[in-house]
Amino acid sequence: MQQFFSYTVSGLGTAAIYAIAAAGLVLTYTTTGVFNFAHGATSMLGAFTYWEMRFAWHWPAPVALIVCLGVLAPLFGILLERGVMRHLDNSSETTKVVTTISLMLGLLGLSLWLWNPSRSRPFPRFWEGDVLTLAGVRIPYHVVATLAVTLLVALGLWLVLKRTRFGVSMRAVVDDRSLVALNGARPHVISMASWSVGTVLAATAGVLIAPTLKLSALPLTLLVVNAYAAAVMGKLKNLPLTFLGALVLGLATEYFRGYQSSLPFSDKFVPGFLASVPVIVLLLVLVLGRSPLRGHAITRVRETVQRPTWAGSAGMAVGVVLVAALLSDVIPRTDLFTLGRVWGLGIIALSLIPVVGYGGQLSLCQMSFAGVGMVMVQHLGSQGNPLALVAAIVVPALLGMIVALPSFRLSGIYFALSTAAFAVLMDRWIFLLPRFRFLGLDWDIFNGGSLDLRRTRFFGLSMEGNRVFFIYGAAVFALVSVAVVGIRRSNYGQRLLALKDSPAACATLGMNIKVAKLGVFAVSAGLAGLGGALYGQGMQSATTESVQFVSSLTLLMVMVVAGLSSPGAALFAGVFLGFGLNNVIFGKIADFVPDRLGWAEHFFDKLGSNTLIVVGLAGLSLGRHPDGFVATRLRPRWDQILARPHALLGIGGTLVVAYLVRIAGLINNWLFAIAAIIVLTVVPAAIVPRPKHSAEHGLADDGEEVMIRAGARGH
Amino acid sequence: MAEAVLELKGIRAGYGSVEVLHEVDLSLRRGSVLAVLGSNGAGKSTLLRVAAGLHPLGSGSVLLDGRRVANWSPDRLARHGLCLIPEGRGVFPRLTVRENLWMSTHLGVTRATAEEIAFARFPRLGERRDQMAGTLSGGEQQMLALARAVIVRPKVLLVDELSMGLAPQLVDSLYDSVRAIAADGVSVLVVEQFARAVLGMADRAAIMVSGRVVHQGTPAEVEEHLSSAYLGG
Ligand SMILES: Nc1ncnc2c1ncn2[C@@H]1O[C@H](COP(=O)(O)OP(=O)(O)O)[C@@H](O)[C@H]1O
Ligand SMILES: [Mg+2]
């Protein structure tokens, strides 16, 4: 009994922190319509900032708390509203999700930049060791304090929302934002207040929970997934229910932790399972919840990108293979090894095109499918057996259909959340399972955390060598990209696009939406699995880190920036992430910076090693353009160049000259590669004026969005 | 000729690439009531939303009290004396009646005064003061929406189809309130599908068909053109 009470006490402490985090999330979501994926990153940043002031600069705790939570956090919230969220007012739900995910990655990158992750940062609890004994139950001071803070937060929120005009206005915004403006209140001021309060709550949760976790960026950022569960129990709008959800979650987690040793098959499954409890609860609530949860608006609205032609995509496919063959000649073997992963990543990026680009279903777990593909190669492909590749497609495809099931009832942000929950479940539990026996078989899913992947042998033809693997990878990428274009051009592709445009209309047209959704998930998960297999074989060994949730988000963001429906964008994503383009470009810039500008050199070096921050910033600035820069910026210019033979000749000629200069040994590979990139991207941009119609497109696009949204509300 | 307090000149606006207002000109004289009639889809609501800053203006200009106010935000317009009672129910369904009235105090009235004015004009609201607005009947919701106009005493009141979905008797009593507001010196622009409800109280009237004003004049003149406009439009 004593034990039960002490588990209850720690459960209440955990619940209190979840409640604070979830309350902030719900508050900003209801008053602004933006579900903030960066909420956890904000908590993390708050915790780090507090740590810096308290333990690095040795400020007294109260001062550090006031500065961090009372000054910096609200300011950050205001900055967020002015700089980012305000511009999302009339955008689609996808754009909102994309923006906050970019923000999350950017903040994660920022913290890695500022706080070297390899240093350990002890973060003692408040009143470490002090205990209050109440009726024989020992309650640590820090739990008492946490509970007190939560009560204050609850009471404060209640008072503000019920008893002040400002709070009533915040609730009014939830009902009807434009009517609030008609009343003469300033909606932006209200949003700004929401974001400040939301940020303060996030940071408070971060400071409170950091001592129980380690002060480590990623776990703290993902902590909020636990809060998602509580928030979803409150249907993302009901604060009392959210608090109740947090209570259930906190208690469940701590009882599990407390009693884990007395569970029948304890030590093997439980540790990861424990961390997954909130995610499992989230999935259950999403999938079994009483009423179907529908997001505000449908996802991306209209495709302004032209239908890809067979000739164009075949040309690109052949070009990719040829260029790969050429490159494999000039690039040293060791670099070729590093480059081997470009194609696998490129294929995983391609796998996003059918599901997100065509189908409009936000999948945040593509890397988890890739991880399953890798696992298949590990277990079935030890002798380079090609059948392993088949399994690497089929098993993720089946899994993909399971992941797609919630989409029958969920849409928009809720479905995105369910895919996120799946990814985190794989990360925290399935991929981390130790060796175990089940159904009379030995299972060791991720091989103890590191896979050892053999490259395939096709009927005696080995893909082992770095050069042959590089060309083979390019060929598979080319094939898949043609297949993806094939999907787009088929009847099925048309139906997917229609589904994205207006699900309601599709239903009335008698289209079987469920089959379409299952199908597209199966296809894209299968492709992701294949990509994962090649990605893993490229690296020859893989850790769970390479397939985790954040990698899925990073890949998605690169694709969003480049263009979610073009294979060219997938190529870019593969090269950018697989080749470490970021590192190369900014590293080179750092090299060129004159020595006396040491700070600038340092800056570019840091930028080069911090892909997250670059991707985050790019997503924040470009993510609003739904079709990406490859499709909207580069492609139209290329079309114009193709119509001007002399320009084409000039570019081709320059490339040939650069290649010859390289062969002659006058420049090295890097310089050649950079020159080629400049010739292919910057030069077209410079010599061809920006196509005029794209601006008009943008406008028409918004309009359509409004129209369809209004229509969707009617259904 | 009396001076115009609200002038809409050459208004063009639309949704996406579809233009629904084609060069609309209207002017509301100070202290008068202007009724704009038009069938469903004529563009009346869009016009009012443009005037109130809720919908982007394609081209043309909006003058409030002689001042160019095109592209002002709706809250700024509200603070400068423009009040729109939007189509449908202009209330916050999940706030109580009192909380709804509290929202009308952003323009300088105290909470107590607001309630006093509103409950004096609409005693039914006083009886339901702590009820959620969403649970009120349609007519009561319109009263609550109109109460805002009574409380803030705007320079210009725009009313969008007050009659929608309500029994004729109720509509008449609601328009009595609008008449009273107008008698208080507020300039009023009402839009309606059916002439019956509003022509009696209007000083001037206009007919809109497919995004154009096809006729303007005194209520009597406009009434003559009504049937032809509706059938021919
Ligand atoms: N949200 C919207 N999206 C697209 N078109 C709209 C929207 N609202 C109205 N329209 C169109 O604009 C035109 C004018 O509508 P509206 O201003 O509501 O007319 P009224 O109020 O006179 O009935 C109609 O053709 C209608 O279909
Ligand atoms: Mg209307």
Coordinates of C-alpha atoms in Angstrom, one line a residue, chain A residues 161-166 168-169 171-187 190 237 302 699-700 702-704 706-707, chain B residues 15-18 49 52 54 74-76 78-79 82-84 86 89-96 99-100 102-107 109 132 148:
Chain A
L161 CA -10.8 32.8 -19.4
K162 CA -13.9 33.3 -17.4
R163 CA -13.4 36.5 -15.5
T164 CA -11.6 38.9 -17.8
R165 CA -12.7 40.4 -21.1
F166 CA -9.4 39.5 -22.6
V168 CA -13.5 36.0 -23.0
S169 CA -12.1 37.4 -26.2
R171 CA -12.7 32.1 -26.2
A172 CA -14.6 34.2 -28.6
V173 CA -11.8 33.8 -31.2
V174 CA -12.3 30.0 -31.0
D175 CA -16.0 30.5 -32.0
D176 CA -15.6 33.1 -34.7
R177 CA -12.4 35.0 -35.4
S178 CA -13.8 37.6 -37.8
L179 CA -16.7 38.4 -35.5
V180 CA -14.2 39.3 -32.8
A181 CA -12.7 41.8 -35.2
L182 CA -16.1 43.2 -36.0
N183 CA -16.5 43.8 -32.3
G184 CA -13.5 46.1 -32.5
A185 CA -11.1 43.8 -30.6
R186 CA -7.6 43.2 -32.2
P187 CA -7.4 39.5 -33.1
I190 CA -5.2 38.1 -28.8
K237 CA -10.2 22.2 -27.1
R302 CA -4.7 22.6 -55.9
L699 CA -3.5 34.3 -55.9
A700 CA -5.9 32.0 -57.6
D702 CA -5.6 31.0 -52.2
G703 CA -9.0 31.8 -53.6
E704 CA -9.7 28.2 -54.5
V706 CA -11.2 29.6 -49.5
M707 CA -13.9 28.3 -51.8
Chain B
Y15 CA -13.3 34.5 -54.9
G16 CA -10.1 33.2 -56.4
S17 CA -10.2 33.9 -60.1
V18 CA -14.0 34.3 -60.1
R49 CA -17.9 42.0 -46.2
A52 CA -16.3 45.9 -43.4
L54 CA -13.5 41.1 -44.0
P74 CA -12.0 44.9 -39.8
D75 CA -11.2 45.8 -36.2
R76 CA -9.8 49.2 -37.2
A78 CA -15.0 48.9 -36.2
R79 CA -13.1 51.3 -34.0
L82 CA -18.4 50.8 -38.8
C83 CA -20.6 48.0 -37.5
L84 CA -21.5 44.9 -39.5
P86 CA -23.1 39.6 -40.5
R89 CA -26.1 34.5 -36.6
G90 CA -23.7 37.2 -35.5
V91 CA -23.1 35.8 -32.0
F92 CA -20.5 33.6 -30.3
P93 CA -22.4 30.3 -29.7
R94 CA -20.2 29.1 -26.9
L95 CA -20.3 32.2 -24.9
T96 CA -23.2 33.2 -22.6
E99 CA -20.2 37.3 -22.3
N100 CA -21.4 38.1 -25.8
W102 CA -19.1 41.9 -22.9
M103 CA -17.5 41.5 -26.3
S104 CA -19.4 44.6 -27.4
T105 CA -17.6 46.7 -24.9
H106 CA -14.3 46.9 -26.8
L107 CA -15.4 50.2 -28.2
V109 CA -18.9 51.2 -23.2
M132 CA -25.1 29.9 -24.0
R148 CA -24.2 45.1 -30.3

